[in-house]
Amino acid sequence: MGVKRRLVTIGAGVLMTAAATIAAAPIASAVSYTPVPGGGVVHLNPGEARTVHDARVGGAVDALLPQYGRSQSGRTLGQGVQFYSGAAASLNRTMHVDYRNLPGGTLIRISTHR
């Protein structure tokens, strides 16, 4: 898969998560996106993370992006979205989905921060 196509595919998965947040909770604030060289970062506040978690979009993420397999923790990308969205909502933290196209492949990192 070419670099541009891979980046677009990853971006689509990340933005699908963001779109699910907006569609499921129209009163939520706008999802924040920060472009970075070779990718971007989507930021979800605790309320948006709760909406993503409650909407259970993890299965849809895995269906859309099955090529990403499992992380070192053994979770699929969709399971990671479910886990971190629940953690962010429960701990009142912001969820970040960072994706970057690197020479050796694609990096997708999901995390929570205060």
mmCIF file of C-alpha atoms in Angstrom:
data_model
loop_
_atom_site.group_PDB
_atom_site.id
_atom_site.type_symbol
_atom_site.label_atom_id
_atom_site.label_comp_id
_atom_site.label_asym_id
_atom_site.label_seq_id
_atom_site.Cartn_x
_atom_site.Cartn_y
_atom_site.Cartn_z
ATOM 1 C CA MET A 1 0.000 0.000 0.000
ATOM 2 C CA GLY A 2 1.415 3.396 -0.961
ATOM 3 C CA VAL A 3 2.377 5.998 1.606
ATOM 4 C CA LYS A 4 -0.415 8.379 0.667
ATOM 5 C CA ARG A 5 -3.076 5.666 0.618
ATOM 6 C CA ARG A 6 -1.933 4.290 3.987
ATOM 7 C CA LEU A 7 -2.058 7.761 5.542
ATOM 8 C CA VAL A 8 -5.530 8.376 4.115
ATOM 9 C CA THR A 9 -6.751 4.982 5.392
ATOM 10 C CA ILE A 10 -5.447 5.631 8.897
ATOM 11 C CA GLY A 11 -6.822 9.132 8.873
ATOM 12 C CA ALA A 12 -10.212 7.777 7.828
ATOM 13 C CA GLY A 13 -10.240 5.396 10.797
ATOM 14 C CA VAL A 14 -9.269 8.105 13.238
ATOM 15 C CA LEU A 15 -11.742 10.561 11.767
ATOM 16 C CA MET A 16 -14.453 7.887 11.826
ATOM 17 C CA THR A 17 -13.965 7.706 15.562
ATOM 18 C CA ALA A 18 -14.233 11.484 15.768
ATOM 19 C CA ALA A 19 -17.326 11.483 13.523
ATOM 20 C CA ALA A 20 -18.982 8.871 15.725
ATOM 21 C CA THR A 21 -18.407 11.178 18.664
ATOM 22 C CA ILE A 22 -19.995 14.155 16.943
ATOM 23 C CA ALA A 23 -22.927 12.148 15.549
ATOM 24 C CA ALA A 24 -23.703 10.475 18.850
ATOM 25 C CA ALA A 25 -23.412 13.619 20.946
ATOM 26 C CA PRO A 26 -24.232 16.757 18.955
ATOM 27 C CA ILE A 27 -23.915 18.869 22.100
ATOM 28 C CA ALA A 28 -20.273 17.841 22.531
ATOM 29 C CA SER A 29 -17.640 20.376 21.636
ATOM 30 C CA ALA A 30 -15.838 19.988 18.342
ATOM 31 C CA VAL A 31 -13.221 17.253 18.284
ATOM 32 C CA SER A 32 -9.764 18.767 18.110
ATOM 33 C CA TYR A 33 -7.289 17.717 15.418
ATOM 34 C CA THR A 34 -3.630 18.701 15.234
ATOM 35 C CA PRO A 35 -1.700 18.001 12.030
ATOM 36 C CA VAL A 36 1.877 16.774 12.518
ATOM 37 C CA PRO A 37 4.511 15.848 9.930
ATOM 38 C CA GLY A 38 3.425 12.570 8.361
ATOM 39 C CA GLY A 39 0.122 12.323 10.232
ATOM 40 C CA GLY A 40 -1.986 13.929 12.884
ATOM 41 C CA VAL A 41 -3.401 13.745 16.381
ATOM 42 C CA VAL A 42 -7.105 13.644 17.260
ATOM 43 C CA HIS A 43 -7.924 14.884 20.775
ATOM 44 C CA LEU A 44 -11.164 13.925 22.533
ATOM 45 C CA ASN A 45 -12.204 15.518 25.799
ATOM 46 C CA PRO A 46 -13.608 13.233 28.534
ATOM 47 C CA GLY A 47 -17.201 13.731 27.341
ATOM 48 C CA GLU A 48 -16.318 12.908 23.751
ATOM 49 C CA ALA A 49 -14.298 9.908 24.908
ATOM 50 C CA ARG A 50 -17.343 8.701 26.895
ATOM 51 C CA THR A 51 -19.508 9.007 23.780
ATOM 52 C CA VAL A 52 -17.019 6.997 21.708
ATOM 53 C CA HIS A 53 -16.823 4.380 24.455
ATOM 54 C CA ASP A 54 -20.598 4.120 24.850
ATOM 55 C CA ALA A 55 -21.079 3.929 21.063
ATOM 56 C CA ARG A 56 -18.744 0.910 21.014
ATOM 57 C CA VAL A 57 -16.987 1.946 17.803
ATOM 58 C CA GLY A 58 -14.081 -0.432 18.418
ATOM 59 C CA GLY A 59 -15.591 -3.181 16.272
ATOM 60 C CA ALA A 60 -16.150 -0.752 13.402
ATOM 61 C CA VAL A 61 -12.553 0.477 13.670
ATOM 62 C CA ASP A 62 -11.288 -3.122 13.499
ATOM 63 C CA ALA A 63 -13.552 -3.843 10.519
ATOM 64 C CA LEU A 64 -12.292 -0.748 8.677
ATOM 65 C CA LEU A 65 -8.612 -1.210 9.573
ATOM 66 C CA PRO A 66 -7.978 -4.951 10.050
ATOM 67 C CA GLN A 67 -4.425 -4.677 8.719
ATOM 68 C CA TYR A 68 -3.176 -3.167 11.971
ATOM 69 C CA GLY A 69 -3.448 -6.418 13.897
ATOM 70 C CA ARG A 70 -2.550 -6.318 17.567
ATOM 71 C CA SER A 71 -0.396 -4.036 19.662
ATOM 72 C CA GLN A 72 2.294 -5.164 22.074
ATOM 73 C CA SER A 73 -0.411 -5.291 24.750
ATOM 74 C CA GLY A 74 -2.370 -7.782 22.628
ATOM 75 C CA ARG A 75 -5.211 -5.371 21.817
ATOM 76 C CA THR A 76 -6.503 -4.701 18.336
ATOM 77 C CA LEU A 77 -6.766 -1.055 17.258
ATOM 78 C CA GLY A 78 -10.517 -1.100 17.956
ATOM 79 C CA GLN A 79 -10.007 -2.658 21.375
ATOM 80 C CA GLY A 80 -7.473 0.077 22.097
ATOM 81 C CA VAL A 81 -10.021 2.726 21.154
ATOM 82 C CA GLN A 82 -12.566 1.098 23.482
ATOM 83 C CA PHE A 83 -10.082 0.736 26.342
ATOM 84 C CA TYR A 84 -8.603 4.230 26.186
ATOM 85 C CA SER A 85 -11.932 5.978 25.570
ATOM 86 C CA GLY A 86 -13.314 4.293 28.688
ATOM 87 C CA ALA A 87 -10.207 5.168 30.691
ATOM 88 C CA ALA A 88 -10.254 8.794 29.528
ATOM 89 C CA ALA A 89 -13.917 9.169 30.427
ATOM 90 C CA SER A 90 -13.574 7.467 33.819
ATOM 91 C CA LEU A 91 -10.420 9.357 34.820
ATOM 92 C CA ASN A 92 -11.610 12.721 33.408
ATOM 93 C CA ARG A 93 -8.700 12.865 30.962
ATOM 94 C CA THR A 94 -8.245 13.742 27.308
ATOM 95 C CA MET A 95 -7.849 10.870 24.843
ATOM 96 C CA HIS A 96 -5.300 11.266 22.049
ATOM 97 C CA VAL A 97 -5.080 9.179 18.875
ATOM 98 C CA ASP A 98 -1.734 9.886 17.233
ATOM 99 C CA TYR A 99 -0.965 8.433 13.808
ATOM 100 C CA ARG A 100 2.202 8.915 11.782
ATOM 101 C CA ASN A 101 3.594 7.452 8.619
ATOM 102 C CA LEU A 102 7.175 6.356 9.319
ATOM 103 C CA PRO A 103 9.764 4.803 6.996
ATOM 104 C CA GLY A 104 9.319 1.375 8.637
ATOM 105 C CA GLY A 105 5.511 1.483 8.683
ATOM 106 C CA THR A 106 2.697 3.293 10.389
ATOM 107 C CA LEU A 107 2.624 4.268 14.046
ATOM 108 C CA ILE A 108 -0.713 4.554 15.797
ATOM 109 C CA ARG A 109 -0.559 5.487 19.457
ATOM 110 C CA ILE A 110 -3.605 5.901 21.669
ATOM 111 C CA SER A 111 -3.126 7.516 25.064
ATOM 112 C CA THR A 112 -4.764 9.596 27.760
ATOM 113 C CA HIS A 113 -3.444 12.765 29.402
ATOM 114 C CA ARG A 114 -4.655 15.140 32.071
#
